[in-house]
Amino acid sequence: MIEVAGLRVVLPPDVVAVDGVDLVIRPGEFVVILGRSGAGKTTFLRALNRLVEPTAGDVRVGGRAVTGADPATLRALRRQIGMVFQQFNLVRRASVLDNVLAGRLGWAPALPTLFGHFPAEDRRIALECLAQVGLADFAQRRADTLSGGEQQRVAIARALAQSPAVILADEPTASLDPALTGSIMDLLKTIRARRGLTLVVSQHQLETALAYATRVVGFRQGRVVFDGPPAALSPAVASTIYAEEPRRSPQGGHP
Amino acid sequence: MLAWTAWDTGADPARFARGVPWIVDFLRRMLPPDLRVLPAALVGAIKTLEIALLGTAVAAVLALPLGFLSARNVAAPPVFHPARAALNFFRSVDTLVYALVFVAAVGLGPFPGVLAVVAYTTTSLAKLYSEAIEGIERGPVDAITATGATRLQVLRFGVLPQVLPLFLSYVLYRLETNIRAATVLGFVGAGGIGFYLQTYLRMIDYPAASTVLLVTVLMVMVVDAVSSRLRARLV
Ligand SMILES: Nc1ncnc2c1ncn2[C@@H]1O[C@H](COP(=O)(O)OP(=O)(O)OP(=O)(O)O)[C@@H](O)[C@H]1O
Ligand SMILES: [Mg+2]
């Protein structure tokens, strides 16, 4: 589903955030990317759909090259890749439904959408996705009137509305009350089961990773230091993932 | 420095004090206002309102592309830098100066007034727009980009909803200042209530001039009140 070869991302001024990652993610996997703060999880996920431009290496999704794709191809590929963010990233002043409808932008005819018009079929899909995350009654509410947990559900509905093959979720529970972590992870799990989606979720919580993942990929300083089923993640390996160590670059703001 | 400017401008409290009786006399001669010229004053006020409304509306739209082109986080540097420079240049010219130019170009009347308001307001709004655009949250823009949206769709769904309420509030604010600016456009022949004020002053018909002044003040106050109430609702 996702093939990553020799991926390297250097962020200005000279932070090596992803340092030569090779990874093949098969359809239907629930991959949890585990790593401490600054390990490069966010940068890795954002490089997969080129929200961050990779410095070197190849990314393929569904067999098609993301790296080097022209703008139209890149958009067609992005549309297959739903993305969920730590900060939800909803348009606060827009309604919940409008936020979810944005997930249809890659599919609906472009010109009418600029005037706010979406085909009835796209509206139907958006409402259905909203129902799937349990927020059917919230369609007309302004996004910023929802609680954090609800907003993240809306964001998941937006990603689902893309009818994606993959969902990338960057620490989807990190800015939520710990009590909500389970409900959001459960929702992702249910969606994966129902739709046969591939999930790549970053986490810094070990327990959550072990509870949900079919496969854990441990990141440390931009490199993969563990790759295997949760059962194979021994305490010794876990401690290498989390061990304290100064960054190679003095600019790498994390202590 | 200030002392020097005081000397150079001939600022002199004693000289001002000698002028006070003259001002008092002037005010006395303005009373009571001559209400027979009220219809003329109202016609002028409506013209002024029209100049400000039309000019501001046209400028609000023209400023949109300019605002986006001069926003650092939207436009590429080769576009952004010249656009920003052009804005700063044209923005430093006042509406009244534009009016002088347009009166010379298209003749007397409200039309050059409208053009002057458009010229000044477009650049000043574009500057305000671009600052609003530069202040947006990055997150929603990323999220919309990630859906596979085109650049225009990203602007429409990621940027516009964040900035539109600000834009509208800037437009209303500009409308307020433009009405004030438009009251004096008549002095240089660009139409509106200022024309009547100037005419009556020239004719030394102070009671008539005071009616015009009263109408002007009332008009500005009413527009300010309505507009600031609308603005308060936006944010
Ligand atoms: N915009 C940026 N410019 C420069 N360096 C950055 C930028 N974003 C992240 N970095 C650096 O890149 C490295 C990887 O950061 P990244 O955000 O990918 O880590 P992360 O694993 O997601 O961390 P966290 O758990 O804190 O979210 C860090 O050293 C970070 O300081
Ligand atoms: Mg992160």
Short mmCIF file of C-alpha atoms and ligand atoms in Angstrom, two decimals:
data_model
loop_
_atom_site.label_atom_id
_atom_site.label_comp_id
_atom_site.label_asym_id
_atom_site.label_seq_id
_atom_site.Cartn_x
_atom_site.Cartn_y
_atom_site.Cartn_z
CA MET A 1 0.00 0.00 0.00
CA ILE A 2 2.71 2.43 1.05
CA GLU A 3 6.28 1.87 -0.01
CA VAL A 4 8.97 4.09 1.40
CA ALA A 5 12.55 3.78 0.25
CA GLY A 6 15.53 5.77 1.51
CA LEU A 7 13.33 8.58 2.76
CA ARG A 8 15.25 11.50 4.13
CA VAL A 9 13.86 14.84 5.23
CA VAL A 10 16.10 17.72 6.21
CA LEU A 11 14.28 20.70 7.65
CA PRO A 12 15.75 24.19 7.65
CA PRO A 13 18.25 25.14 8.84
CA ASP A 14 19.81 21.65 8.99
CA VAL A 15 17.69 19.36 11.13
CA VAL A 16 17.70 15.79 9.87
CA ALA A 17 14.14 14.92 10.89
CA VAL A 18 13.85 11.68 8.88
CA ASP A 19 17.11 9.93 8.25
CA GLY A 20 16.90 7.14 5.68
CA VAL A 21 13.68 5.25 6.29
CA ASP A 22 12.74 2.10 4.36
CA LEU A 23 9.29 0.77 5.09
CA VAL A 24 6.61 -1.21 3.28
CA ILE A 25 3.11 -0.99 4.71
CA ARG A 26 0.71 -3.63 3.44
CA PRO A 27 -3.03 -3.06 2.86
CA GLY A 28 -5.12 -3.39 5.99
CA GLU A 29 -2.30 -3.02 8.46
CA PHE A 30 -2.75 -0.95 11.62
CA VAL A 31 0.72 0.50 11.99
CA VAL A 32 1.59 2.53 15.04
CA ILE A 33 4.64 4.72 14.72
CA LEU A 34 6.14 4.96 18.15
CA GLY A 35 8.75 7.43 19.25
CA ARG A 36 9.58 10.09 21.76
CA SER A 37 9.14 13.77 21.10
CA GLY A 38 11.31 14.92 18.22
CA ALA A 39 11.84 11.40 16.84
CA GLY A 40 10.48 12.50 13.46
CA LYS A 41 6.99 10.94 13.54
CA THR A 42 5.15 14.03 12.33
CA THR A 43 7.70 14.80 9.67
CA PHE A 44 7.59 11.21 8.41
CA LEU A 45 3.80 11.19 8.11
CA ARG A 46 3.73 14.60 6.43
CA ALA A 47 6.36 13.49 3.95
CA LEU A 48 4.11 10.60 2.87
CA ASN A 49 1.64 13.00 1.18
CA ARG A 50 4.23 15.69 0.65
CA LEU A 51 2.88 18.26 3.05
CA VAL A 52 6.59 18.31 3.76
CA GLU A 53 8.84 17.92 0.74
CA PRO A 54 11.23 14.98 1.13
CA THR A 55 14.88 15.78 0.62
CA ALA A 56 15.67 12.37 -0.84
CA GLY A 57 14.09 8.96 -1.32
CA ASP A 58 10.90 7.56 -2.78
CA VAL A 59 7.35 7.28 -1.55
CA ARG A 60 4.77 5.21 -3.41
CA VAL A 61 1.12 4.85 -2.53
CA GLY A 62 -0.92 2.15 -4.23
CA GLY A 63 2.00 1.58 -6.57
CA ARG A 64 2.11 5.19 -7.81
CA ALA A 65 4.98 7.52 -7.07
CA VAL A 66 4.16 10.39 -4.72
CA THR A 67 7.67 11.80 -4.88
CA GLY A 68 8.20 13.58 -8.17
CA ALA A 69 4.48 13.49 -9.04
CA ASP A 70 3.19 16.51 -10.97
CA PRO A 71 0.57 18.66 -9.17
CA ALA A 72 -2.48 16.91 -10.67
CA THR A 73 -1.15 13.42 -9.91
CA LEU A 74 -0.17 14.52 -6.42
CA ARG A 75 -3.73 15.75 -5.78
CA ALA A 76 -5.17 12.47 -7.04
CA LEU A 77 -2.85 10.60 -4.67
CA ARG A 78 -3.55 12.87 -1.71
CA ARG A 79 -7.24 12.26 -2.15
CA GLN A 80 -6.62 8.56 -1.38
CA ILE A 81 -4.75 9.46 1.81
CA GLY A 82 -6.89 10.77 4.63
CA MET A 83 -5.04 12.74 7.27
CA VAL A 84 -5.88 13.35 10.91
CA PHE A 85 -3.90 15.87 12.94
CA GLN A 86 -2.95 16.29 16.55
CA GLN A 87 -4.64 19.71 16.66
CA PHE A 88 -7.70 18.54 14.64
CA ASN A 89 -7.13 21.39 12.17
CA LEU A 90 -10.79 22.09 11.56
CA VAL A 91 -11.90 25.38 10.05
CA ARG A 92 -13.27 26.77 13.30
CA ARG A 93 -15.82 29.20 11.94
CA ALA A 94 -17.27 26.76 9.44
CA SER A 95 -20.06 24.33 10.23
CA VAL A 96 -19.31 20.72 11.09
CA LEU A 97 -20.86 19.58 7.81
CA ASP A 98 -18.80 22.06 5.77
CA ASN A 99 -15.68 20.74 7.44
CA VAL A 100 -16.56 17.17 6.51
CA LEU A 101 -17.56 18.23 2.98
CA ALA A 102 -14.02 19.51 2.53
CA GLY A 103 -13.04 15.85 2.41
CA ARG A 104 -14.88 15.68 -0.92
CA LEU A 105 -12.87 18.48 -2.54
CA GLY A 106 -10.68 16.05 -4.43
CA TRP A 107 -13.73 14.36 -5.97
CA ALA A 108 -16.34 17.04 -6.59
CA PRO A 109 -16.14 19.18 -9.76
CA ALA A 110 -13.69 21.92 -8.78
CA LEU A 111 -15.32 25.07 -10.18
CA PRO A 112 -18.74 24.69 -8.49
CA THR A 113 -17.08 23.94 -5.15
CA LEU A 114 -15.46 27.39 -5.28
CA PHE A 115 -18.99 28.78 -5.06
CA GLY A 116 -19.79 26.42 -2.22
CA HIS A 117 -21.68 23.95 -4.37
CA PHE A 118 -21.23 20.20 -3.88
CA PRO A 119 -23.17 17.50 -5.73
CA ALA A 120 -25.95 15.82 -3.72
CA GLU A 121 -23.96 12.57 -3.71
CA ASP A 122 -21.01 14.27 -1.99
CA ARG A 123 -23.32 15.75 0.65
CA ARG A 124 -24.80 12.33 1.23
CA ILE A 125 -21.33 10.84 1.71
CA ALA A 126 -20.36 13.62 4.11
CA LEU A 127 -23.47 13.08 6.23
CA GLU A 128 -22.91 9.34 6.22
CA CYS A 129 -19.31 9.80 7.45
CA LEU A 130 -20.54 12.14 10.15
CA ALA A 131 -23.03 9.49 11.25
CA GLN A 132 -20.24 6.93 11.27
CA VAL A 133 -18.31 8.93 13.88
CA GLY A 134 -21.51 9.35 15.90
CA LEU A 135 -22.07 13.04 15.21
CA ALA A 136 -25.03 13.02 12.82
CA ASP A 137 -26.87 15.58 14.96
CA PHE A 138 -23.97 18.04 14.94
CA ALA A 139 -23.98 18.81 11.20
CA GLN A 140 -25.06 22.45 11.49
CA ARG A 141 -23.05 23.35 14.61
CA ARG A 142 -20.07 25.65 14.22
CA ALA A 143 -16.93 23.52 14.53
CA ASP A 144 -15.43 25.56 17.37
CA THR A 145 -18.47 24.98 19.57
CA LEU A 146 -17.58 21.28 19.85
CA SER A 147 -15.41 19.68 22.52
CA GLY A 148 -11.91 18.50 21.63
CA GLY A 149 -12.97 14.87 21.36
CA GLU A 150 -15.90 15.79 19.14
CA GLN A 151 -13.69 17.95 16.95
CA GLN A 152 -11.29 15.08 16.43
CA ARG A 153 -14.25 12.91 15.41
CA VAL A 154 -15.24 15.53 12.86
CA ALA A 155 -11.68 15.51 11.57
CA ILE A 156 -11.85 11.73 11.25
CA ALA A 157 -15.15 12.08 9.36
CA ARG A 158 -13.45 14.58 7.03
CA ALA A 159 -10.69 12.07 6.33
CA LEU A 160 -13.28 9.32 5.80
CA ALA A 161 -15.21 11.50 3.37
CA GLN A 162 -12.23 11.25 1.04
CA SER A 163 -13.09 7.55 0.62
CA PRO A 164 -9.41 6.98 1.29
CA ALA A 165 -7.38 3.81 1.03
CA VAL A 166 -5.12 4.95 3.86
CA ILE A 167 -5.55 7.17 6.89
CA LEU A 168 -2.51 8.82 8.42
CA ALA A 169 -3.16 10.03 11.95
CA ASP A 170 -0.51 12.10 13.70
CA GLU A 171 -0.88 11.66 17.46
CA PRO A 172 -4.66 11.95 17.15
CA THR A 173 -5.15 11.71 20.91
CA ALA A 174 -2.23 13.79 22.18
CA SER A 175 -4.21 16.99 22.69
CA LEU A 176 -7.19 15.24 24.25
CA ASP A 177 -8.09 14.27 27.76
CA PRO A 178 -6.39 10.87 28.38
CA ALA A 179 -9.83 9.39 29.05
CA LEU A 180 -10.72 10.05 25.39
CA THR A 181 -7.67 8.28 23.96
CA GLY A 182 -9.45 4.93 23.99
CA SER A 183 -12.59 6.21 22.31
CA ILE A 184 -10.69 7.82 19.43
CA MET A 185 -8.44 4.79 18.95
CA ASP A 186 -11.49 2.51 19.11
CA LEU A 187 -13.18 4.61 16.46
CA LEU A 188 -10.15 4.29 14.17
CA LYS A 189 -10.08 0.55 14.79
CA THR A 190 -13.78 0.17 13.97
CA ILE A 191 -13.40 2.18 10.80
CA ARG A 192 -10.48 0.09 9.70
CA ALA A 193 -12.44 -3.11 10.28
CA ARG A 194 -15.51 -1.83 8.48
CA ARG A 195 -13.77 -0.26 5.51
CA GLY A 196 -10.68 -2.39 5.20
CA LEU A 197 -8.53 0.73 5.52
CA THR A 198 -4.82 0.87 6.10
CA LEU A 199 -3.99 2.92 9.18
CA VAL A 200 -0.75 4.62 10.09
CA VAL A 201 -1.02 6.27 13.48
CA SER A 202 1.77 7.95 15.38
CA GLN A 203 1.77 7.77 19.15
CA HIS A 204 4.17 8.45 21.94
CA GLN A 205 2.23 6.26 24.38
CA LEU A 206 3.56 2.73 24.49
CA GLU A 207 0.44 1.12 26.02
CA THR A 208 -1.81 2.56 23.34
CA ALA A 209 0.51 1.34 20.62
CA LEU A 210 0.56 -2.17 22.02
CA ALA A 211 -3.21 -2.27 22.49
CA TYR A 212 -4.18 -1.30 18.94
CA ALA A 213 -1.36 -1.93 16.50
CA THR A 214 -0.98 -4.96 14.27
CA ARG A 215 2.53 -3.68 13.73
CA VAL A 216 4.72 -1.28 15.63
CA VAL A 217 7.41 0.80 14.00
CA GLY A 218 9.76 2.42 16.49
CA PHE A 219 11.33 5.73 15.48
CA ARG A 220 14.37 7.21 17.06
CA GLN A 221 16.21 10.24 15.75
CA GLY A 222 14.58 9.88 12.35
CA ARG A 223 15.46 6.21 11.96
CA VAL A 224 13.49 2.99 12.30
CA VAL A 225 14.88 1.15 15.32
CA PHE A 226 12.13 -1.44 15.69
CA ASP A 227 9.67 -2.98 13.27
CA GLY A 228 7.47 -5.89 14.25
CA PRO A 229 4.30 -7.07 15.97
CA PRO A 230 3.46 -5.57 19.37
CA ALA A 231 4.24 -8.91 21.04
CA ALA A 232 7.83 -8.69 19.86
CA LEU A 233 8.38 -5.31 21.50
CA SER A 234 10.36 -6.26 24.58
CA PRO A 235 10.92 -3.80 27.42
CA ALA A 236 14.57 -3.61 26.38
CA VAL A 237 13.65 -2.54 22.85
CA ALA A 238 11.06 -0.11 24.17
CA SER A 239 13.67 1.53 26.32
CA THR A 240 15.95 2.08 23.29
CA ILE A 241 13.09 3.83 21.53
CA TYR A 242 12.54 6.09 24.49
CA ALA A 243 16.10 6.48 25.75
CA GLU A 244 17.30 10.01 26.32
CA GLU A 245 20.01 11.20 24.02
CA PRO A 246 21.11 14.63 22.82
CA ARG A 247 20.14 15.53 19.29
CA ARG A 248 22.81 15.38 16.62
CA SER A 249 22.06 18.91 15.54
CA PRO A 250 22.35 21.74 18.04
CA GLN A 251 19.29 23.37 16.39
CA GLY A 252 17.04 20.38 17.06
CA GLY A 253 14.99 22.23 19.68
CA HIS A 254 14.03 19.15 21.70
CA PRO A 255 15.97 18.56 24.91
CA MET B 1 13.51 69.21 17.66
CA LEU B 2 9.96 70.06 18.74
CA ALA B 3 11.08 73.57 19.69
CA TRP B 4 12.52 74.04 16.26
CA THR B 5 9.32 72.86 14.58
CA ALA B 6 7.38 75.29 16.77
CA TRP B 7 9.60 78.13 15.63
CA ASP B 8 9.56 77.03 11.98
CA THR B 9 5.75 76.76 11.84
CA GLY B 10 5.34 80.07 13.60
CA ALA B 11 3.43 78.38 16.44
CA ASP B 12 2.66 81.08 18.96
CA PRO B 13 0.12 80.83 21.81
CA ALA B 14 -0.25 84.58 21.93
CA ARG B 15 -1.13 84.70 18.27
CA PHE B 16 -3.70 81.92 18.83
CA ALA B 17 -5.17 83.85 21.76
CA ARG B 18 -5.59 86.91 19.53
CA GLY B 19 -7.50 84.68 17.08
CA VAL B 20 -9.97 83.37 19.64
CA PRO B 21 -12.36 86.33 19.51
CA TRP B 22 -12.45 85.98 15.77
CA ILE B 23 -13.44 82.29 16.08
CA VAL B 24 -16.13 83.19 18.58
CA ASP B 25 -17.44 85.82 16.21
CA PHE B 26 -17.39 83.30 13.37
CA LEU B 27 -19.39 80.77 15.43
CA ARG B 28 -21.83 83.48 16.49
CA ARG B 29 -22.44 84.46 12.91
CA MET B 30 -23.17 80.84 12.05
CA LEU B 31 -26.12 80.83 14.40
CA PRO B 32 -28.90 80.18 13.97
CA PRO B 33 -28.44 77.71 11.10
CA ASP B 34 -30.35 78.62 7.97
CA LEU B 35 -32.68 75.64 7.55
CA ARG B 36 -33.86 76.78 4.14
CA VAL B 37 -30.77 75.15 2.65
CA LEU B 38 -31.54 71.85 4.39
CA PRO B 39 -32.81 70.15 1.18
CA ALA B 40 -29.62 71.11 -0.65
CA ALA B 41 -27.50 69.86 2.26
CA LEU B 42 -29.38 66.54 2.29
CA VAL B 43 -28.87 66.11 -1.46
CA GLY B 44 -25.16 66.71 -0.89
CA ALA B 45 -25.08 64.28 2.02
CA ILE B 46 -26.68 61.55 -0.08
CA LYS B 47 -24.14 62.15 -2.85
CA THR B 48 -21.34 61.83 -0.31
CA LEU B 49 -22.81 58.60 1.03
CA GLU B 50 -23.09 57.27 -2.51
CA ILE B 51 -19.49 58.18 -3.31
CA ALA B 52 -18.23 56.43 -0.17
CA LEU B 53 -20.47 53.37 -0.56
CA LEU B 54 -19.76 52.75 -4.22
CA GLY B 55 -16.06 53.50 -3.87
CA THR B 56 -15.65 51.26 -0.85
CA ALA B 57 -17.62 48.39 -2.42
CA VAL B 58 -15.61 48.44 -5.62
CA ALA B 59 -12.36 48.69 -3.67
CA ALA B 60 -13.35 45.82 -1.37
CA VAL B 61 -13.51 43.53 -4.39
CA LEU B 62 -10.49 44.91 -6.24
CA ALA B 63 -8.40 44.54 -3.10
CA LEU B 64 -9.06 40.80 -2.89
CA PRO B 65 -6.60 39.59 -5.54
CA LEU B 66 -4.11 42.26 -4.47
CA GLY B 67 -4.38 41.18 -0.85
CA PHE B 68 -3.64 37.56 -1.68
CA LEU B 69 -0.78 38.52 -4.01
CA SER B 70 0.88 40.57 -1.30
CA ALA B 71 0.55 37.97 1.47
CA ARG B 72 3.87 36.39 2.27
CA ASN B 73 2.38 32.97 3.04
CA VAL B 74 0.36 32.74 -0.18
CA ALA B 75 2.29 34.47 -2.96
CA ALA B 76 5.71 33.46 -4.22
CA PRO B 77 8.51 35.95 -3.39
CA PRO B 78 8.81 37.28 -6.98
CA VAL B 79 5.12 38.25 -6.82
CA PHE B 80 4.93 39.21 -3.19
CA HIS B 81 7.77 41.74 -3.12
CA PRO B 82 6.66 43.93 -6.05
CA ALA B 83 3.02 43.71 -4.92
CA ARG B 84 3.91 44.82 -1.40
CA ALA B 85 6.08 47.66 -2.71
CA ALA B 86 3.33 48.89 -5.03
CA LEU B 87 0.82 48.85 -2.17
CA ASN B 88 3.06 50.85 0.11
CA PHE B 89 3.70 53.40 -2.62
CA PHE B 90 0.08 53.98 -3.64
CA ARG B 91 -1.18 53.83 -0.07
CA SER B 92 0.91 56.84 0.86
CA VAL B 93 -1.17 59.03 -1.44
CA ASP B 94 -4.28 60.45 0.22
CA THR B 95 -7.83 60.30 -1.17
CA LEU B 96 -7.90 64.08 -1.61
CA VAL B 97 -4.77 64.00 -3.75
CA TYR B 98 -6.28 61.26 -5.91
CA ALA B 99 -9.38 63.43 -6.24
CA LEU B 100 -7.31 66.30 -7.65
CA VAL B 101 -5.85 63.95 -10.24
CA PHE B 102 -9.18 62.41 -11.22
CA VAL B 103 -10.97 65.77 -11.43
CA ALA B 104 -8.31 66.83 -13.90
CA ALA B 105 -8.72 63.57 -15.78
CA VAL B 106 -12.50 63.12 -16.00
CA GLY B 107 -13.90 66.51 -15.02
CA LEU B 108 -15.95 67.78 -12.07
CA GLY B 109 -18.65 65.87 -10.18
CA PRO B 110 -19.11 62.85 -7.96
CA PHE B 111 -17.52 60.41 -10.42
CA PRO B 112 -13.90 61.52 -9.85
CA GLY B 113 -14.76 61.33 -6.14
CA VAL B 114 -15.72 57.69 -6.52
CA LEU B 115 -12.51 57.01 -8.44
CA ALA B 116 -10.46 58.69 -5.73
CA VAL B 117 -12.10 56.62 -3.00
CA VAL B 118 -11.53 53.45 -5.06
CA ALA B 119 -7.87 54.29 -5.66
CA TYR B 120 -7.03 54.94 -2.04
CA THR B 121 -9.23 52.27 -0.47
CA THR B 122 -8.13 49.45 -2.78
CA THR B 123 -4.53 49.70 -1.71
CA SER B 124 -5.26 50.35 1.93
CA LEU B 125 -7.68 47.41 2.13
CA ALA B 126 -5.28 45.17 0.21
CA LYS B 127 -2.67 45.87 2.85
CA LEU B 128 -5.11 45.04 5.66
CA TYR B 129 -6.30 41.92 3.83
CA SER B 130 -2.75 40.69 3.32
CA GLU B 131 -1.97 41.12 7.01
CA ALA B 132 -5.08 39.13 7.91
CA ILE B 133 -4.03 36.40 5.49
CA GLU B 134 -0.56 36.30 6.99
CA GLY B 135 -2.09 35.84 10.42
CA ILE B 136 -4.10 32.72 9.64
CA GLU B 137 -3.72 29.33 11.27
CA ARG B 138 -1.61 26.94 9.23
CA GLY B 139 -3.40 23.81 10.43
CA PRO B 140 -6.69 24.05 8.50
CA VAL B 141 -4.74 24.98 5.37
CA ASP B 142 -2.66 21.79 5.72
CA ALA B 143 -5.81 19.77 6.31
CA ILE B 144 -7.51 21.09 3.17
CA THR B 145 -4.32 20.58 1.14
CA ALA B 146 -4.17 16.99 2.35
CA THR B 147 -7.63 16.24 0.91
CA GLY B 148 -6.26 16.64 -2.61
CA ALA B 149 -7.75 20.12 -3.09
CA THR B 150 -6.44 22.49 -5.76
CA ARG B 151 -4.64 25.69 -4.77
CA LEU B 152 -7.78 27.73 -5.37
CA GLN B 153 -9.85 25.30 -3.29
CA VAL B 154 -7.30 25.58 -0.50
CA LEU B 155 -7.70 29.37 -0.58
CA ARG B 156 -11.48 29.09 -0.70
CA PHE B 157 -11.89 26.46 2.06
CA GLY B 158 -8.76 26.81 4.19
CA VAL B 159 -7.98 30.53 4.04
CA LEU B 160 -11.16 32.44 3.17
CA PRO B 161 -13.31 31.20 6.08
CA GLN B 162 -10.55 32.28 8.45
CA VAL B 163 -10.19 35.77 7.02
CA LEU B 164 -13.64 36.72 5.72
CA PRO B 165 -15.02 38.08 9.01
CA LEU B 166 -11.87 40.19 9.36
CA PHE B 167 -12.17 41.40 5.77
CA LEU B 168 -15.77 42.48 6.30
CA SER B 169 -14.86 44.33 9.45
CA TYR B 170 -12.03 46.15 7.64
CA VAL B 171 -14.41 47.11 4.82
CA LEU B 172 -16.89 48.59 7.30
CA TYR B 173 -14.10 50.47 9.04
CA ARG B 174 -12.97 51.85 5.69
CA LEU B 175 -16.53 52.84 4.88
CA GLU B 176 -16.58 54.94 8.04
CA THR B 177 -13.32 56.70 7.24
CA ASN B 178 -14.30 57.10 3.58
CA ILE B 179 -17.50 58.92 4.47
CA ARG B 180 -15.42 61.34 6.47
CA ALA B 181 -12.92 61.67 3.64
CA ALA B 182 -15.71 62.10 1.07
CA THR B 183 -17.15 65.10 2.93
CA VAL B 184 -14.18 67.18 1.83
CA LEU B 185 -13.90 65.81 -1.71
CA GLY B 186 -16.31 68.55 -2.83
CA PHE B 187 -13.65 71.16 -1.98
CA VAL B 188 -11.65 70.07 -4.99
CA GLY B 189 -14.68 69.62 -7.22
CA ALA B 190 -15.18 65.93 -6.70
CA GLY B 191 -18.81 66.13 -5.61
CA GLY B 192 -20.81 65.63 -2.45
CA ILE B 193 -21.65 67.73 0.57
CA GLY B 194 -18.24 69.41 0.65
CA PHE B 195 -19.19 71.32 -2.46
CA TYR B 196 -22.11 72.97 -0.65
CA LEU B 197 -20.03 73.77 2.39
CA GLN B 198 -17.38 75.41 0.29
CA THR B 199 -19.91 77.33 -1.78
CA TYR B 200 -21.70 78.79 1.24
CA LEU B 201 -18.41 79.69 2.91
CA ARG B 202 -17.29 81.51 -0.23
CA MET B 203 -20.62 83.37 -0.33
CA ILE B 204 -20.00 84.28 3.34
CA ASP B 205 -23.40 82.73 4.07
CA TYR B 206 -22.42 81.32 7.46
CA PRO B 207 -25.92 80.28 8.64
CA ALA B 208 -26.27 78.15 5.49
CA ALA B 209 -22.79 76.70 5.94
CA SER B 210 -23.62 75.73 9.50
CA THR B 211 -26.67 73.77 8.34
CA VAL B 212 -24.42 71.86 5.94
CA LEU B 213 -21.94 71.24 8.74
CA LEU B 214 -24.64 69.95 11.06
CA VAL B 215 -25.92 67.56 8.41
CA THR B 216 -22.35 66.36 7.81
CA VAL B 217 -21.73 65.70 11.48
CA LEU B 218 -25.04 63.88 11.88
CA MET B 219 -24.40 61.75 8.82
CA VAL B 220 -20.95 60.73 10.00
CA MET B 221 -22.24 59.93 13.47
CA VAL B 222 -25.10 57.77 12.19
CA VAL B 223 -22.87 55.81 9.81
CA ASP B 224 -20.24 55.31 12.53
CA ALA B 225 -22.84 54.01 14.96
CA VAL B 226 -24.41 51.59 12.49
CA SER B 227 -21.09 50.38 11.15
CA SER B 228 -19.41 49.83 14.50
CA ARG B 229 -22.44 47.89 15.68
CA LEU B 230 -22.15 45.64 12.62
CA ARG B 231 -18.42 45.24 13.20
CA ALA B 232 -18.93 44.21 16.80
CA ARG B 233 -21.16 41.38 15.59
CA LEU B 234 -18.53 40.11 13.17
CA VAL B 235 -15.73 39.38 15.58
N1 LIG C 1 9.30 23.29 10.86
C1 LIG C 1 10.44 22.78 11.35
N2 LIG C 1 11.61 23.40 11.11
C2 LIG C 1 12.76 22.91 11.59
N3 LIG C 1 12.85 21.81 12.34
C3 LIG C 1 11.73 21.15 12.63
C4 LIG C 1 10.46 21.60 12.15
N4 LIG C 1 9.51 20.74 12.60
C5 LIG C 1 10.18 19.81 13.30
N5 LIG C 1 11.50 20.03 13.33
C6 LIG C 1 12.52 19.20 13.98
O1 LIG C 1 12.55 17.96 13.32
C7 LIG C 1 12.71 16.91 14.25
C8 LIG C 1 11.56 15.93 14.14
O2 LIG C 1 10.38 16.60 14.53
P1 LIG C 1 8.94 15.94 14.45
O3 LIG C 1 7.96 17.01 14.74
O4 LIG C 1 8.80 15.21 13.18
O5 LIG C 1 8.99 14.89 15.66
P2 LIG C 1 7.81 14.14 16.38
O6 LIG C 1 8.27 12.74 16.55
O7 LIG C 1 6.54 14.35 15.66
O8 LIG C 1 7.77 14.84 17.79
P3 LIG C 1 6.49 15.13 18.74
O9 LIG C 1 6.21 13.85 19.47
O10 LIG C 1 7.02 16.19 19.67
O11 LIG C 1 5.39 15.59 17.89
C9 LIG C 1 12.82 17.58 15.61
O12 LIG C 1 14.17 17.70 15.93
C10 LIG C 1 12.20 18.94 15.42
O13 LIG C 1 12.80 19.88 16.27
MG MG C 2 4.71 15.23 16.17
#
